Amino acid sequence: MAQTASISFDRFNQLPDQAAGERIRAAREKLGDRVVLLCHHYQRADVYAHADITGDSLKLSRLASQSNAENIVFCGVHFMAEVADILSRPEQVSILPDLAAGCSMADMASLAKVERAWRELSAVLDPDEKVTPVTYINSAADLKAFCGDHGGIVCTSSNAPKILQWSFDRREKVLFFPDQHLGRWSGFKMGIPQDEMVIWNPDLELGGLSREQIAKARIILWHGYCSVHQMFQPADIIRFRNQYPDGMVISHPECSFEVCRQSDHIGSTEYILSTVKAAPPGTRWLVGTELNLVQRLAEEVKHEGKTVQFMASTICMCSTMQRIDPQHLAWTLENLVEGRVVNQIKVPQHEAVLAKVALERMLAAS
Ligand code: 13P
Ligand code: SF4
């Protein structure tokens, strides 16, 4: 049968949000269980409302591998759709409604730069004997493949200390990329002194470190960060505590070390939601993570007399996650109704095999 062209996005671009929402519902009805919608907690409300499954990166990657639907539509960012492709069955299709939905932190480490770091480290020690490469799940598939190939592993915000322990059980040092803050906080939780955690600047020779610093280091932290979470400041916490001495502070581990240290609880997006939801009525919370999540949580718990306040005075949204809007979702689903797959995320086979090794190590270890 001759292939017909996919429906162009131009026809959806100007669609009002509400109309797009109605078309999403109609398309979903037609698709039934041929499609599953996985949605990260940072997603905007008018997309989140259509989710079959919501979660943090660990939960969503586990569930992507267990779904039976032939089409996995990922309302998240690029690396999440890659993980869904790697962990799902070969006949399943992973789709990202807007290909511009990337993660700026993931882009801070590239395979070329990590390979160069590995080569440079080998001038000081044998990295394949002494260093476990650990990549945060917020990274491209080729970096996960690098870890799979070099005895390394993937971690998420909810299992990073456990994964570091797994790594130290095998080799004496860790190269942790791309998020320095998650690496530092997890190392701190394990009792590793600050002076045994050094920053690798990929734009400088030998990461800007001396041979002595590398020899002494337990964790070599990539110079990467999340531009959303680095907006939160210790001063925001101090102000809140002065105003509400009984208030509680909860933050994501992508926040800076000082913000984490001054928080009462640290954890993944799923952990933040479950902790505040389980808290006693009448409690007050300051939350250091993305705005969509915080606003939704505030609405959900206010009938119990709980108050949820956003940590920053400026707007901190994940602008790349925001690219997944009702218009792109409606466009994606209507194409599926017509038997067309648009924006498929397909990791090349040789990368997917090795990346899966690193992901499965993580799933087994957590
Ligand atoms: P979680 O795994 O905690 O959902 O974090 C993902 C993320 O990108 C946070 O910025
Ligand atoms: Fe990436 Fe930060 Fe957005 Fe998370 S909030 S997806 S780390 S840019």
GROMACS .gro file of C-alpha atoms and ligand atoms in nm:
model
  384
    1MET     CA    1   0.000   0.000   0.000
    2ALA     CA    2   0.131   0.346  -0.092
    3GLN     CA    3   0.247   0.546   0.212
    4THR     CA    4   0.057   0.869   0.269
    5ALA     CA    5   0.241   1.167   0.414
    6SER     CA    6   0.209   1.242   0.783
    7ILE     CA    7  -0.023   1.521   0.893
    8SER     CA    8   0.174   1.846   0.903
    9PHE     CA    9   0.222   2.024   1.235
   10ASP     CA   10   0.126   2.353   1.064
   11ARG     CA   11  -0.238   2.254   1.105
   12PHE     CA   12  -0.196   2.236   1.484
   13ASN     CA   13   0.031   2.531   1.548
   14GLN     CA   14  -0.246   2.787   1.598
   15LEU     CA   15  -0.491   2.551   1.768
   16PRO     CA   16  -0.618   2.694   2.100
   17ASP     CA   17  -0.513   2.483   2.402
   18GLN     CA   18  -0.867   2.374   2.479
   19ALA     CA   19  -0.937   2.259   2.124
   20ALA     CA   20  -0.608   2.070   2.124
   21GLY     CA   21  -0.713   1.904   2.451
   22GLU     CA   22  -1.039   1.786   2.295
   23ARG     CA   23  -0.855   1.643   1.996
   24ILE     CA   24  -0.612   1.462   2.227
   25ARG     CA   25  -0.905   1.298   2.407
   26ALA     CA   26  -1.072   1.199   2.078
   27ALA     CA   27  -0.750   1.051   1.938
   28ARG     CA   28  -0.681   0.860   2.259
   29GLU     CA   29  -1.026   0.707   2.246
   30LYS     CA   30  -0.958   0.579   1.896
   31LEU     CA   31  -0.613   0.448   1.987
   32GLY     CA   32  -0.723   0.268   2.304
   33ASP     CA   33  -0.448   0.054   2.456
   34ARG     CA   34  -0.226   0.085   2.147
   35VAL     CA   35  -0.076   0.391   2.313
   36VAL     CA   36   0.053   0.471   2.661
   37LEU     CA   37   0.130   0.825   2.770
   38LEU     CA   38   0.420   0.855   3.014
   39CYS     CA   39   0.450   1.195   3.173
   40HIS     CA   40   0.724   1.349   3.386
   41HIS     CA   41   0.619   1.553   3.691
   42TYR     CA   42   0.750   1.878   3.539
   43GLN     CA   43   0.507   1.863   3.253
   44ARG     CA   44   0.261   2.148   3.214
   45ALA     CA   45  -0.089   2.091   3.355
   46ASP     CA   46  -0.271   2.072   3.021
   47VAL     CA   47  -0.045   1.786   2.911
   48TYR     CA   48  -0.017   1.616   3.253
   49ALA     CA   49  -0.396   1.584   3.259
   50HIS     CA   50  -0.375   1.325   2.977
   51ALA     CA   51  -0.109   1.103   3.136
   52ASP     CA   52  -0.160   0.729   3.190
   53ILE     CA   53   0.148   0.713   3.410
   54THR     CA   54   0.334   0.992   3.587
   55GLY     CA   55   0.665   0.963   3.767
   56ASP     CA   56   1.028   1.051   3.820
   57SER     CA   57   1.298   0.923   3.587
   58LEU     CA   58   1.348   0.593   3.770
   59LYS     CA   59   0.979   0.508   3.793
   60LEU     CA   60   0.915   0.602   3.430
   61SER     CA   61   1.211   0.401   3.301
   62ARG     CA   62   1.094   0.096   3.497
   63LEU     CA   63   0.739   0.130   3.369
   64ALA     CA   64   0.845   0.195   3.009
   65SER     CA   65   0.998  -0.151   3.009
   66GLN     CA   66   0.681  -0.309   3.146
   67SER     CA   67   0.422  -0.147   2.920
   68ASN     CA   68   0.245  -0.356   2.657
   69ALA     CA   69   0.136  -0.065   2.437
   70GLU     CA   70   0.284  -0.059   2.088
   71ASN     CA   71   0.338   0.319   2.108
   72ILE     CA   72   0.501   0.490   2.406
   73VAL     CA   73   0.441   0.864   2.386
   74PHE     CA   74   0.685   1.030   2.624
   75CYS     CA   75   0.582   1.367   2.761
   76GLY     CA   76   0.921   1.450   2.902
   77VAL     CA   77   1.259   1.527   2.748
   78HIS     CA   78   1.477   1.356   2.489
   79PHE     CA   79   1.689   1.136   2.718
   80MET     CA   80   1.371   0.994   2.878
   81ALA     CA   81   1.231   0.889   2.540
   82GLU     CA   82   1.570   0.732   2.460
   83VAL     CA   83   1.556   0.528   2.781
   84ALA     CA   84   1.203   0.415   2.692
   85ASP     CA   85   1.328   0.303   2.351
   86ILE     CA   86   1.625   0.116   2.498
   87LEU     CA   87   1.425  -0.064   2.767
   88SER     CA   88   1.112  -0.142   2.567
   89ARG     CA   89   1.064  -0.436   2.333
   90PRO     CA   90   1.197  -0.402   1.975
   91GLU     CA   91   0.848  -0.382   1.825
   92GLN     CA   92   0.747  -0.093   2.053
   93VAL     CA   93   0.791   0.263   1.934
   94SER     CA   94   0.907   0.551   2.155
   95ILE     CA   95   0.784   0.897   2.056
   96LEU     CA   96   0.876   1.246   2.178
   97PRO     CA   97   0.601   1.490   2.068
   98ASP     CA   98   0.849   1.775   2.014
   99LEU     CA   99   1.208   1.691   1.924
  100ALA     CA  100   1.322   2.025   2.068
  101ALA     CA  101   1.241   1.899   2.419
  102GLY     CA  102   1.597   1.836   2.533
  103CYS     CA  103   1.771   1.875   2.868
  104SER     CA  104   2.031   2.151   2.888
  105MET     CA  105   2.215   1.968   3.164
  106ALA     CA  106   2.237   1.648   2.958
  107ASP     CA  107   2.392   1.853   2.678
  108MET     CA  108   2.677   1.961   2.909
  109ALA     CA  109   2.850   1.625   2.864
  110SER     CA  110   2.917   1.478   2.521
  111LEU     CA  111   3.072   1.145   2.424
  112ALA     CA  112   3.371   1.321   2.267
  113LYS     CA  113   3.443   1.513   2.588
  114VAL     CA  114   3.396   1.213   2.817
  115GLU     CA  115   3.621   1.000   2.595
  116ARG     CA  116   3.882   1.272   2.607
  117ALA     CA  117   3.857   1.285   2.987
  118TRP     CA  118   3.903   0.906   2.996
  119ARG     CA  119   4.212   0.934   2.773
  120GLU     CA  120   4.357   1.215   2.981
  121LEU     CA  121   4.293   1.027   3.305
  122SER     CA  122   4.488   0.735   3.166
  123ALA     CA  123   4.800   0.954   3.180
  124VAL     CA  124   4.765   0.944   3.560
  125LEU     CA  125   4.608   0.604   3.632
  126ASP     CA  126   4.442   0.313   3.453
  127PRO     CA  127   4.079   0.431   3.446
  128ASP     CA  128   3.940   0.092   3.344
  129GLU     CA  129   4.090  -0.052   3.659
  130LYS     CA  130   4.050   0.239   3.903
  131VAL     CA  131   3.749   0.448   3.791
  132THR     CA  132   3.380   0.359   3.755
  133PRO     CA  133   3.206   0.593   3.511
  134VAL     CA  134   2.861   0.686   3.645
  135THR     CA  135   2.622   0.879   3.428
  136TYR     CA  136   2.314   1.050   3.561
  137ILE     CA  137   2.014   0.931   3.359
  138ASN     CA  138   1.995   1.293   3.232
  139SER     CA  139   2.246   1.216   2.956
  140ALA     CA  140   2.251   1.103   2.596
  141ALA     CA  141   2.231   0.732   2.512
  142ASP     CA  142   2.590   0.724   2.384
  143LEU     CA  143   2.713   0.822   2.731
  144LYS     CA  144   2.511   0.542   2.886
  145ALA     CA  145   2.669   0.314   2.627
  146PHE     CA  146   3.013   0.443   2.728
  147CYS     CA  147   2.935   0.344   3.087
  148GLY     CA  148   2.807   0.004   2.977
  149ASP     CA  149   3.130  -0.050   2.787
  150HIS     CA  150   3.362   0.059   3.070
  151GLY     CA  151   3.217  -0.128   3.369
  152GLY     CA  152   3.000   0.170   3.459
  153ILE     CA  153   2.639   0.235   3.544
  154VAL     CA  154   2.350   0.484   3.525
  155CYS     CA  155   2.193   0.654   3.827
  156THR     CA  156   1.886   0.868   3.889
  157SER     CA  157   1.810   1.127   4.155
  158SER     CA  158   1.642   0.859   4.367
  159ASN     CA  159   1.916   0.598   4.371
  160ALA     CA  160   2.245   0.790   4.335
  161PRO     CA  161   2.398   0.701   4.678
  162LYS     CA  162   2.315   0.332   4.623
  163ILE     CA  163   2.472   0.345   4.277
  164LEU     CA  164   2.783   0.515   4.414
  165GLN     CA  165   2.814   0.232   4.666
  166TRP     CA  166   2.782  -0.021   4.382
  167SER     CA  167   3.059   0.168   4.201
  168PHE     CA  168   3.297   0.186   4.498
  169ASP     CA  169   3.247  -0.186   4.560
  170ARG     CA  170   3.414  -0.237   4.221
  171ARG     CA  171   3.669   0.041   4.174
  172GLU     CA  172   3.825   0.302   4.403
  173LYS     CA  173   3.715   0.616   4.215
  174VAL     CA  174   3.409   0.745   4.031
  175LEU     CA  175   3.385   0.977   3.732
  176PHE     CA  176   3.036   1.126   3.772
  177PHE     CA  177   2.865   1.316   3.489
  178PRO     CA  178   2.699   1.545   3.397
  179ASP     CA  179   2.549   1.683   3.723
  180GLN     CA  180   2.811   1.792   3.974
  181HIS     CA  181   2.546   1.872   4.238
  182LEU     CA  182   2.382   1.529   4.245
  183GLY     CA  183   2.728   1.370   4.255
  184ARG     CA  184   2.853   1.594   4.534
  185TRP     CA  185   2.541   1.556   4.748
  186SER     CA  186   2.539   1.178   4.707
  187GLY     CA  187   2.910   1.160   4.793
  188PHE     CA  188   2.851   1.379   5.099
  189LYS     CA  189   2.568   1.147   5.211
  190MET     CA  190   2.815   0.858   5.191
  191GLY     CA  191   3.061   1.046   5.412
  192ILE     CA  192   3.315   1.134   5.143
  193PRO     CA  193   3.506   1.450   5.247
  194GLN     CA  194   3.466   1.756   5.025
  195ASP     CA  195   3.837   1.765   4.938
  196GLU     CA  196   3.809   1.414   4.792
  197MET     CA  197   3.549   1.536   4.542
  198VAL     CA  198   3.701   1.746   4.264
  199ILE     CA  199   3.554   1.920   3.961
  200TRP     CA  200   3.654   1.812   3.612
  201ASN     CA  201   3.630   2.106   3.374
  202PRO     CA  202   3.606   1.947   3.028
  203ASP     CA  203   3.737   2.262   2.860
  204LEU     CA  204   4.071   2.248   3.043
  205GLU     CA  205   4.359   2.009   3.005
  206LEU     CA  206   4.338   1.728   3.259
  207GLY     CA  207   4.007   1.882   3.366
  208GLY     CA  208   4.201   2.173   3.523
  209LEU     CA  209   4.329   1.935   3.793
  210SER     CA  210   4.677   1.841   3.908
  211ARG     CA  211   4.793   1.478   3.905
  212GLU     CA  212   4.795   1.490   4.286
  213GLN     CA  213   4.434   1.606   4.301
  214ILE     CA  214   4.329   1.324   4.070
  215ALA     CA  215   4.527   1.067   4.268
  216LYS     CA  216   4.361   1.181   4.594
  217ALA     CA  217   4.006   1.218   4.456
  218ARG     CA  218   3.734   0.962   4.528
  219ILE     CA  219   3.477   1.132   4.305
  220ILE     CA  220   3.560   1.334   3.993
  221LEU     CA  221   3.257   1.554   3.928
  222TRP     CA  222   3.181   1.678   3.578
  223HIS     CA  223   3.132   2.054   3.556
  224GLY     CA  224   2.761   2.029   3.471
  225TYR     CA  225   2.446   2.159   3.637
  226CYS     CA  226   2.074   2.220   3.586
  227SER     CA  227   2.001   2.582   3.506
  228VAL     CA  228   1.655   2.550   3.665
  229HIS     CA  229   1.773   2.412   4.000
  230GLN     CA  230   2.071   2.637   4.029
  231MET     CA  231   1.837   2.935   4.059
  232PHE     CA  232   1.744   2.831   4.415
  233GLN     CA  233   1.955   3.003   4.679
  234PRO     CA  234   2.030   2.944   5.049
  235ALA     CA  235   1.895   3.298   5.110
  236ASP     CA  236   1.550   3.175   4.993
  237ILE     CA  237   1.559   2.913   5.271
  238ILE     CA  238   1.683   3.156   5.536
  239ARG     CA  239   1.401   3.398   5.453
  240PHE     CA  240   1.142   3.121   5.477
  241ARG     CA  241   1.276   2.989   5.807
  242ASN     CA  242   1.276   3.338   5.959
  243GLN     CA  243   0.915   3.383   5.859
  244TYR     CA  244   0.795   3.029   5.939
  245PRO     CA  245   1.018   2.865   6.203
  246ASP     CA  246   0.802   2.549   6.195
  247GLY     CA  247   0.807   2.521   5.816
  248MET     CA  248   0.979   2.235   5.635
  249VAL     CA  249   1.214   2.262   5.337
  250ILE     CA  250   1.234   1.994   5.068
  251SER     CA  251   1.461   2.009   4.764
  252HIS     CA  252   1.575   1.816   4.460
  253PRO     CA  253   1.940   1.697   4.470
  254GLU     CA  254   2.016   1.894   4.152
  255CYS     CA  255   2.013   2.204   4.378
  256SER     CA  256   2.346   2.345   4.496
  257PHE     CA  257   2.522   2.183   4.791
  258GLU     CA  258   2.433   2.470   5.026
  259VAL     CA  259   2.063   2.452   4.935
  260CYS     CA  260   2.067   2.075   4.991
  261ARG     CA  261   2.251   2.112   5.322
  262GLN     CA  262   1.997   2.362   5.450
  263SER     CA  263   1.695   2.154   5.344
  264ASP     CA  264   1.513   1.911   5.575
  265HIS     CA  265   1.451   1.657   5.299
  266ILE     CA  266   1.625   1.588   4.967
  267GLY     CA  267   1.496   1.359   4.696
  268SER     CA  268   1.362   1.296   4.349
  269THR     CA  269   1.045   1.453   4.214
  270GLU     CA  270   0.849   1.142   4.314
  271TYR     CA  271   0.996   1.158   4.666
  272ILE     CA  272   0.908   1.527   4.699
  273LEU     CA  273   0.547   1.461   4.601
  274SER     CA  274   0.502   1.159   4.825
  275THR     CA  275   0.668   1.325   5.125
  276VAL     CA  276   0.453   1.638   5.114
  277LYS     CA  277   0.134   1.439   5.042
  278ALA     CA  278   0.204   1.212   5.341
  279ALA     CA  279   0.280   1.504   5.577
  280PRO     CA  280   0.036   1.594   5.855
  281PRO     CA  281  -0.244   1.841   5.776
  282GLY     CA  282  -0.163   2.203   5.846
  283THR     CA  283   0.208   2.176   5.764
  284ARG     CA  284   0.392   2.438   5.559
  285TRP     CA  285   0.651   2.352   5.292
  286LEU     CA  286   0.913   2.534   5.089
  287VAL     CA  287   0.990   2.331   4.777
  288GLY     CA  288   1.306   2.359   4.565
  289THR     CA  289   1.219   2.210   4.232
  290GLU     CA  290   1.048   2.302   3.904
  291LEU     CA  291   0.746   2.533   3.915
  292ASN     CA  292   0.484   2.315   3.738
  293LEU     CA  293   0.535   2.040   3.995
  294VAL     CA  294   0.519   2.282   4.286
  295GLN     CA  295   0.204   2.458   4.167
  296ARG     CA  296   0.025   2.127   4.110
  297LEU     CA  297   0.132   1.996   4.451
  298ALA     CA  298   0.016   2.317   4.621
  299GLU     CA  299  -0.330   2.275   4.465
  300GLU     CA  300  -0.350   1.906   4.553
  301VAL     CA  301  -0.276   1.944   4.925
  302LYS     CA  302  -0.441   2.275   5.007
  303HIS     CA  303  -0.771   2.109   5.108
  304GLU     CA  304  -0.576   1.945   5.394
  305GLY     CA  305  -0.465   2.286   5.513
  306LYS     CA  306  -0.110   2.230   5.387
  307THR     CA  307   0.075   2.522   5.236
  308VAL     CA  308   0.327   2.465   4.961
  309GLN     CA  309   0.551   2.752   4.857
  310PHE     CA  310   0.792   2.773   4.564
  311MET     CA  311   1.152   2.831   4.670
  312ALA     CA  312   1.259   3.103   4.427
  313SER     CA  313   1.122   3.451   4.374
  314THR     CA  314   1.190   3.416   4.000
  315ILE     CA  315   1.010   3.172   3.770
  316CYS     CA  316   1.206   2.846   3.737
  317MET     CA  317   1.045   2.630   3.474
  318CYS     CA  318   1.208   2.362   3.266
  319SER     CA  319   1.164   2.548   2.938
  320THR     CA  320   1.260   2.244   2.732
  321MET     CA  321   1.002   2.022   2.901
  322GLN     CA  322   0.749   2.298   2.825
  323ARG     CA  323   0.802   2.233   2.455
  324ILE     CA  324   0.565   1.938   2.489
  325ASP     CA  325   0.238   2.126   2.459
  326PRO     CA  326  -0.119   2.013   2.380
  327GLN     CA  327  -0.067   2.108   2.014
  328HIS     CA  328   0.231   1.874   1.969
  329LEU     CA  329   0.058   1.599   2.164
  330ALA     CA  330  -0.259   1.627   1.952
  331TRP     CA  331  -0.047   1.625   1.634
  332THR     CA  332   0.143   1.314   1.749
  333LEU     CA  333  -0.171   1.123   1.844
  334GLU     CA  334  -0.370   1.213   1.534
  335ASN     CA  335  -0.082   1.088   1.321
  336LEU     CA  336  -0.088   0.761   1.516
  337VAL     CA  337  -0.461   0.733   1.447
  338GLU     CA  338  -0.373   0.761   1.077
  339GLY     CA  339  -0.107   0.492   1.119
  340ARG     CA  340   0.182   0.741   1.101
  341VAL     CA  341   0.461   0.761   1.354
  342VAL     CA  342   0.609   1.109   1.389
  343ASN     CA  343   0.910   1.200   1.605
  344GLN     CA  344   1.016   0.846   1.680
  345ILE     CA  345   1.321   0.824   1.908
  346LYS     CA  346   1.535   0.536   1.794
  347VAL     CA  347   1.872   0.476   1.954
  348PRO     CA  348   2.118   0.309   1.712
  349GLN     CA  349   2.142  -0.064   1.785
  350HIS     CA  350   2.512  -0.074   1.882
  351GLU     CA  351   2.457   0.210   2.134
  352ALA     CA  352   2.131   0.070   2.265
  353VAL     CA  353   2.288  -0.266   2.350
  354LEU     CA  354   2.563  -0.111   2.563
  355ALA     CA  355   2.338   0.156   2.715
  356LYS     CA  356   2.100  -0.121   2.820
  357VAL     CA  357   2.385  -0.295   3.004
  358ALA     CA  358   2.441   0.021   3.214
  359LEU     CA  359   2.067   0.075   3.269
  360GLU     CA  360   2.008  -0.285   3.370
  361ARG     CA  361   2.297  -0.267   3.615
  362MET     CA  362   2.118   0.031   3.770
  363LEU     CA  363   1.778  -0.139   3.780
  364ALA     CA  364   1.933  -0.447   3.944
  365ALA     CA  365   2.130  -0.237   4.196
  366SER     CA  366   1.835  -0.018   4.297
  36713P     P1  367   1.362   1.309   3.872
  36713P     O1  368   1.421   1.178   3.830
  36713P     O2  369   1.376   1.336   4.016
  36713P     O3  370   1.222   1.322   3.825
  36713P     O4  371   1.447   1.425   3.804
  36713P     C1  372   1.454   1.444   3.668
  36713P     C2  373   1.499   1.577   3.635
  36713P     O5  374   1.534   1.606   3.524
  36713P     C3  375   1.504   1.676   3.740
  36713P     O6  376   1.548   1.796   3.689
  368SF4    FE1  377   1.717   1.890   3.249
  368SF4    FE2  378   1.703   2.070   3.447
  368SF4    FE3  379   1.495   2.033   3.284
  368SF4    FE4  380   1.560   1.846   3.463
  368SF4     S1  381   1.487   2.056   3.505
  368SF4     S2  382   1.506   1.809   3.249
  368SF4     S3  383   1.784   1.863   3.458
  368SF4     S4  384   1.700   2.113   3.228
   0.00000   0.00000   0.00000
